[in-house]
Short mmCIF file of C-alpha atoms and ligand atoms in Angstrom, two decimals:
data_model
loop_
_atom_site.label_atom_id
_atom_site.label_comp_id
_atom_site.label_asym_id
_atom_site.label_seq_id
_atom_site.Cartn_x
_atom_site.Cartn_y
_atom_site.Cartn_z
CA UNK A 1 -14.99 -25.92 -41.67
CA UNK A 2 -15.25 -26.29 -38.00
CA UNK A 3 -18.03 -25.45 -35.70
CA UNK A 4 -15.72 -24.75 -32.69
CA UNK A 5 -16.22 -21.19 -31.43
CA UNK A 6 -13.12 -18.97 -31.52
CA UNK A 7 -11.68 -18.61 -28.05
CA UNK A 8 -12.34 -15.26 -26.40
CA UNK A 9 -9.02 -13.39 -25.80
CA UNK A 10 -8.03 -13.59 -22.17
CA UNK A 11 -8.42 -10.07 -20.89
CA UNK A 12 -6.41 -8.89 -17.97
CA UNK A 13 -5.88 -5.44 -16.46
CA UNK A 14 -2.55 -5.23 -14.68
CA UNK A 15 -2.94 -2.08 -12.67
CA UNK A 16 -6.22 -0.95 -11.27
CA UNK A 17 -5.43 2.14 -9.20
CA UNK A 18 -8.63 4.03 -9.25
CA UNK A 19 -9.81 2.86 -12.66
CA UNK A 20 -13.25 1.16 -12.67
CA UNK A 21 -13.11 -2.51 -13.47
CA UNK A 22 -14.52 -3.51 -16.95
CA UNK A 23 -15.37 -7.00 -15.51
CA UNK A 24 -18.55 -8.04 -13.77
CA UNK A 25 -18.21 -9.12 -10.08
CA UNK A 26 -18.06 -12.96 -10.21
CA UNK A 27 -20.96 -14.83 -8.71
CA UNK A 28 -20.64 -15.50 -4.96
CA UNK A 29 -18.21 -12.63 -4.39
CA UNK A 30 -18.25 -9.35 -2.61
CA UNK A 31 -16.59 -6.37 -4.34
CA UNK A 32 -15.06 -4.38 -1.37
CA UNK A 33 -13.17 -1.10 -1.11
CA UNK A 34 -9.61 -0.87 0.21
CA UNK A 35 -9.48 1.55 3.17
CA UNK A 36 -5.81 1.38 4.25
CA UNK A 37 -2.46 -0.10 3.03
CA UNK A 38 0.72 -0.27 5.06
CA UNK A 39 4.06 -1.73 3.67
CA UNK A 40 6.49 -3.15 6.07
CA UNK A 41 9.31 -4.66 3.94
CA UNK A 42 9.94 -5.47 0.32
CA UNK A 43 8.02 -8.60 0.87
CA UNK A 44 5.31 -7.77 3.49
CA UNK A 45 2.26 -5.58 3.67
CA UNK A 46 -1.02 -5.16 5.42
CA UNK A 47 -4.25 -3.89 3.97
CA UNK A 48 -7.84 -3.28 5.25
CA UNK A 49 -11.05 -3.36 3.31
CA UNK A 50 -14.72 -2.55 3.96
CA UNK A 51 -16.79 -5.32 5.48
CA UNK A 52 -20.23 -6.21 4.18
CA UNK A 53 -22.93 -6.27 6.88
CA UNK A 54 -23.95 -9.73 5.97
CA UNK A 55 -20.43 -11.21 6.17
CA UNK A 56 -19.88 -13.40 9.32
CA UNK A 57 -16.69 -15.37 10.21
CA UNK A 58 -15.04 -16.84 13.33
CA UNK A 59 -11.71 -15.28 14.39
CA UNK A 60 -8.96 -17.38 12.89
CA UNK A 61 -10.80 -18.31 9.65
CA UNK A 62 -9.62 -17.64 6.11
CA UNK A 63 -11.39 -16.27 2.97
CA UNK A 64 -10.58 -16.21 -0.74
CA UNK A 65 -9.28 -12.96 -2.06
CA UNK A 66 -8.89 -11.77 -5.68
CA UNK A 67 -8.73 -8.65 -7.79
CA UNK A 68 -11.30 -7.47 -10.43
CA UNK A 69 -8.61 -7.52 -13.14
CA UNK A 70 -9.66 -10.48 -15.29
CA UNK A 71 -12.90 -12.23 -16.45
CA UNK A 72 -11.78 -15.19 -14.27
CA UNK A 73 -9.73 -13.63 -11.51
CA UNK A 74 -7.00 -15.52 -9.58
CA UNK A 75 -8.13 -16.11 -5.94
CA UNK A 76 -5.84 -17.00 -3.01
CA UNK A 77 -6.64 -17.97 0.56
CA UNK A 78 -6.02 -15.25 3.19
CA UNK A 79 -6.56 -15.56 6.87
CA UNK A 80 -8.61 -12.67 8.22
CA UNK A 81 -6.23 -10.85 10.52
CA UNK A 82 -8.95 -8.62 12.15
CA UNK A 83 -11.26 -9.97 14.85
CA UNK A 84 -14.83 -10.95 14.16
CA UNK A 85 -16.19 -7.80 15.94
CA UNK A 86 -14.19 -5.38 13.76
CA UNK A 87 -16.25 -3.36 11.26
CA UNK A 88 -13.46 -3.68 8.57
CA UNK A 89 -11.41 -6.66 7.45
CA UNK A 90 -7.63 -6.73 7.67
CA UNK A 91 -5.10 -9.01 5.89
CA UNK A 92 -1.37 -9.45 6.18
CA UNK A 93 0.26 -10.47 2.89
CA UNK A 94 3.49 -11.44 1.31
CA UNK A 95 4.55 -9.77 -2.01
CA UNK A 96 5.89 -12.04 -4.70
CA UNK A 97 7.33 -10.42 -7.80
CA UNK A 98 5.72 -12.88 -10.15
CA UNK A 99 3.04 -14.13 -7.80
CA UNK A 100 -0.21 -14.52 -9.74
CA UNK A 101 -2.18 -12.53 -7.21
CA UNK A 102 0.33 -10.70 -5.08
CA UNK A 103 2.19 -9.24 -8.04
CA UNK A 104 -0.90 -7.04 -8.55
CA UNK A 105 -2.32 -6.93 -5.03
CA UNK A 106 0.81 -5.25 -3.60
CA UNK A 107 -0.03 -2.26 -5.75
CA UNK A 108 -3.53 -1.62 -4.27
CA UNK A 109 -4.29 1.76 -2.78
CA UNK A 110 -7.22 3.07 -0.70
CA UNK A 111 -10.34 3.42 -2.96
CA UNK A 112 -9.46 0.31 -5.10
CA UNK A 113 -11.63 -2.71 -5.24
CA UNK A 114 -10.77 -6.13 -3.91
CA UNK A 115 -12.98 -9.28 -4.46
CA UNK A 116 -13.75 -11.68 -1.65
CA UNK A 117 -15.67 -14.95 -1.85
CA UNK A 118 -18.63 -14.93 0.57
CA UNK A 119 -17.67 -18.01 2.71
CA UNK A 120 -15.09 -18.08 5.48
CA UNK A 121 -13.65 -21.38 6.70
CA UNK A 122 -10.65 -22.90 8.57
CA UNK A 123 -9.38 -24.93 11.48
CA UNK A 124 -7.54 -22.32 13.56
CA UNK A 125 -10.66 -21.61 15.62
CA UNK A 126 -11.34 -21.81 19.31
CA UNK A 127 -14.15 -24.34 18.65
CA UNK A 128 -11.57 -26.88 17.35
CA UNK A 129 -9.69 -27.05 20.69
CA UNK A 130 -10.72 -28.51 24.02
CA UNK A 131 -10.63 -26.08 26.94
CA UNK A 132 -7.21 -25.77 28.59
CA UNK A 133 -5.04 -23.49 30.70
CA UNK A 134 -2.70 -22.26 28.07
CA UNK A 135 -2.96 -21.61 24.37
CA UNK A 136 0.26 -21.58 22.28
CA UNK A 137 0.03 -19.88 18.92
CA UNK A 138 3.04 -20.87 16.86
CA UNK A 139 3.61 -18.76 13.76
CA UNK A 140 6.29 -17.98 11.15
CA UNK A 141 6.11 -15.19 8.57
CA UNK A 142 2.59 -14.32 7.45
CA UNK A 143 1.36 -17.27 9.57
CA UNK A 144 0.79 -14.66 12.29
CA UNK A 145 -2.34 -13.42 10.44
CA UNK A 146 -5.01 -15.77 11.97
CA UNK A 147 -3.50 -15.14 15.50
CA UNK A 148 -3.67 -11.31 14.86
CA UNK A 149 -7.50 -12.06 14.77
CA UNK A 150 -7.62 -14.42 17.68
CA UNK A 151 -5.58 -12.31 20.05
CA UNK A 152 -8.15 -9.56 19.66
CA UNK A 153 -11.07 -11.91 20.36
CA UNK A 154 -12.51 -11.82 23.92
CA UNK A 155 -13.57 -15.50 23.45
CA UNK A 156 -9.89 -16.53 23.31
CA UNK A 157 -9.40 -15.16 26.83
CA UNK A 158 -12.63 -16.68 28.07
CA UNK A 159 -11.31 -20.10 27.06
CA UNK A 160 -7.64 -19.76 28.08
CA UNK A 161 -5.89 -18.18 31.06
CA UNK A 162 -2.65 -17.65 29.21
CA UNK A 163 -2.05 -16.95 25.50
CA UNK A 164 1.42 -17.12 24.05
CA UNK A 165 1.93 -15.84 20.55
CA UNK A 166 5.25 -16.99 19.09
CA UNK A 167 6.43 -15.37 15.88
CA UNK A 168 9.63 -16.28 14.15
CA UNK A 169 10.92 -14.59 11.00
CA UNK A 170 13.93 -14.47 8.82
CA UNK A 171 14.63 -10.77 9.63
CA UNK A 172 13.94 -8.26 12.39
CA UNK A 173 11.91 -5.99 10.09
CA UNK A 174 9.45 -8.91 9.41
CA UNK A 175 8.52 -8.92 13.15
CA UNK A 176 7.14 -5.35 13.04
CA UNK A 177 3.50 -6.08 12.16
CA UNK A 178 3.16 -8.39 15.23
CA UNK A 179 5.08 -6.09 17.48
CA UNK A 180 3.05 -3.03 16.68
CA UNK A 181 -0.16 -5.05 16.90
CA UNK A 182 0.62 -6.45 20.41
CA UNK A 183 1.86 -3.04 21.64
CA UNK A 184 -1.32 -1.33 20.44
CA UNK A 185 -3.52 -3.95 22.15
CA UNK A 186 -1.64 -3.57 25.45
CA UNK A 187 -2.25 0.19 25.30
CA UNK A 188 -5.91 -0.02 24.14
CA UNK A 189 -8.26 1.09 26.93
CA UNK A 190 -10.83 -1.68 26.15
CA UNK A 191 -8.80 -4.59 24.83
CA UNK A 192 -5.94 -3.80 27.19
CA UNK A 193 -7.85 -5.00 30.15
CA UNK A 194 -8.50 -8.30 28.38
CA UNK A 195 -4.88 -8.96 27.28
CA UNK A 196 -2.68 -7.51 29.97
CA UNK A 197 -1.38 -10.24 32.16
CA UNK A 198 -2.84 -12.91 29.80
CA UNK A 199 -1.18 -12.46 26.43
CA UNK A 200 2.61 -12.90 25.93
CA UNK A 201 4.45 -12.28 22.68
CA UNK A 202 7.65 -14.31 22.05
CA UNK A 203 9.67 -13.42 18.93
CA UNK A 204 12.77 -14.95 17.33
CA UNK A 205 14.82 -14.30 14.16
CA UNK A 206 16.78 -16.80 12.16
CA UNK A 207 18.90 -14.88 9.53
CA UNK A 208 20.09 -11.73 11.44
CA UNK A 209 21.43 -10.94 14.86
CA UNK A 210 18.60 -10.41 17.36
CA UNK A 211 18.06 -10.78 21.06
CA UNK A 212 16.54 -14.22 20.52
CA UNK A 213 17.70 -16.30 17.58
CA UNK A 214 16.66 -19.71 16.13
CA UNK A 215 13.69 -21.54 14.67
CA UNK A 216 10.67 -22.06 16.95
CA UNK A 217 11.16 -25.81 16.60
CA UNK A 218 14.73 -25.55 17.92
CA UNK A 219 13.52 -23.37 20.80
CA UNK A 220 10.86 -25.91 21.71
CA UNK A 221 13.29 -28.86 21.41
CA UNK A 222 16.05 -27.25 23.54
CA UNK A 223 13.42 -26.13 26.09
CA UNK A 224 14.69 -22.48 25.80
CA UNK A 225 11.16 -21.33 24.90
CA UNK A 226 9.71 -22.72 28.14
CA UNK A 227 12.67 -21.62 30.26
CA UNK A 228 12.52 -18.09 28.87
CA UNK A 229 8.82 -17.78 29.77
CA UNK A 230 9.13 -19.62 33.08
CA UNK A 231 6.66 -22.23 32.01
CA UNK A 232 6.64 -26.07 32.21
CA UNK A 233 7.18 -28.15 29.07
CA UNK A 234 4.00 -28.48 26.94
CA UNK A 235 1.71 -31.31 27.95
CA UNK A 236 -1.77 -32.55 27.14
CA UNK A 237 -3.29 -31.65 30.54
CA UNK A 238 -2.79 -27.88 30.41
CA UNK A 239 -1.60 -26.94 26.98
CA UNK A 240 -3.40 -26.30 23.64
CA UNK A 241 -1.63 -25.24 20.40
CA UNK A 242 -2.43 -23.69 17.00
CA UNK A 243 0.21 -23.71 14.29
CA UNK A 244 0.46 -21.55 11.17
CA UNK A 245 3.44 -21.28 8.76
CA UNK A 246 5.05 -22.88 5.77
CA UNK A 247 4.45 -26.57 4.99
CA UNK A 248 7.88 -27.54 6.41
CA UNK A 249 7.23 -25.52 9.68
CA UNK A 250 3.83 -27.15 10.10
CA UNK A 251 5.22 -30.57 9.66
CA UNK A 252 8.08 -30.10 12.18
CA UNK A 253 6.03 -28.22 14.83
CA UNK A 254 3.18 -30.70 14.54
CA UNK A 255 5.64 -33.50 15.20
CA UNK A 256 6.80 -31.66 18.36
CA UNK A 257 3.21 -31.23 19.56
CA UNK A 258 2.58 -34.99 19.06
CA UNK A 259 5.84 -35.84 20.87
CA UNK A 260 4.71 -33.70 23.79
CA UNK A 261 1.50 -35.84 24.01
CA UNK A 262 -0.95 -33.43 22.28
CA UNK A 263 -3.53 -34.79 19.85
CA UNK A 264 -4.63 -33.08 16.63
CA UNK A 265 -8.20 -31.69 16.60
CA UNK A 266 -10.69 -30.43 14.00
CA UNK A 267 -13.90 -28.48 13.91
CA UNK A 268 -15.98 -31.71 14.30
CA UNK A 269 -13.54 -33.25 16.76
CA UNK A 270 -12.00 -30.83 19.15
CA UNK A 271 -8.67 -31.91 20.68
CA UNK A 272 -5.35 -30.41 21.84
CA UNK A 273 -3.78 -28.72 18.74
CA UNK A 274 -4.77 -27.62 15.21
CA UNK A 275 -2.76 -26.79 12.10
CA UNK A 276 -3.15 -24.52 9.07
CA UNK A 277 -0.90 -23.54 6.28
CA UNK A 278 -0.04 -19.89 5.73
CA UNK A 279 -1.39 -20.08 2.21
CA UNK A 280 -0.28 -17.19 0.06
CA UNK A 281 2.58 -17.78 -2.20
P1 A2P B 301 15.13 -20.25 8.44
O1 A2P B 301 15.57 -18.83 8.25
O2 A2P B 301 16.09 -21.08 9.25
O3 A2P B 301 14.71 -20.90 7.18
P2 A2P B 301 9.79 -18.66 5.40
O4 A2P B 301 9.79 -17.27 5.09
O5 A2P B 301 10.74 -19.53 4.67
O6 A2P B 301 8.45 -19.29 5.62
O7 A2P B 301 10.45 -18.67 6.94
C1 A2P B 301 9.91 -18.00 8.02
C2 A2P B 301 10.58 -18.48 9.26
O8 A2P B 301 10.33 -19.83 9.46
C3 A2P B 301 12.13 -18.42 9.17
O9 A2P B 301 12.57 -17.85 10.36
C4 A2P B 301 12.50 -19.80 8.93
O10 A2P B 301 13.84 -20.13 9.40
C5 A2P B 301 11.45 -20.49 9.65
N1 A2P B 301 11.32 -21.96 9.27
C6 A2P B 301 11.48 -22.45 7.96
N2 A2P B 301 11.31 -23.75 7.95
C7 A2P B 301 10.99 -24.13 9.16
C8 A2P B 301 10.75 -25.39 9.83
N3 A2P B 301 10.70 -26.50 9.14
N4 A2P B 301 10.43 -25.34 11.19
C9 A2P B 301 10.47 -24.19 11.89
N5 A2P B 301 10.75 -22.97 11.36
C10 A2P B 301 11.05 -22.98 10.06
#
């Protein structure tokens, strides 16, 4: 005889779509309602959820997102793509066929429930940078998400005269989220005043023909990025940078920031650039 308790079967619901979850909301989580979903490509989508009145975050931070489809749900880090003043929360996500979370998350529809842990954190925040003339936001793929938040935050423009959002993707279709966002900001009667003449959007594509081709690291190294924008090479006096993309992109772009004389900062030690991984896989 053994006194070990039999293991409870691992319960999992694969598709939620309107069905109430049989699982309790885990401690320390909000259960929030999906309000909008937009698919861009086979591998990218955006969704919005309700925002609890008590939830505070700084533009650029990330939260942990899960689904109420198991007793112990899988959580993944997601940068909040909406600004801190928005009454809803927006996220920009990859879809992975066998991704533990995104396999299910990509099927959400308005009315479904998403879980979010209550604390936001992250280094891509204005507080982690010293004041400067110009802020470079270097992003690849879904790494644009924290910048989608920061370019909508008035504080970014109070701190920097010029904001340059670079977004490099494999295909042209993957640029659409950023292009539509920047376009809508320029046309917005309120935010437009803040961004016009201050925000520039610089895109490139690496695996298809496009007006501008090449990795951001190559465009920095060749100087094409600066020449195209009519700006001097980056330097520690005037320039600040935030980097968000894959591990390889972070490593190489960080190296270039260092070689241009910028120092890495953190929340408790603001400096000239900061780095964060675009988490979801
Ligand atoms: P490439 O097509 O040459 O690999 P991913 O989806 O793999 O994260 O890639 C998103 C974009 O980032 C692609 O355009 C990709 O270019 C580019 N990229 C990948 N690795 C690096 C790197 N080490 N430095 C800069 N850009 C990179």
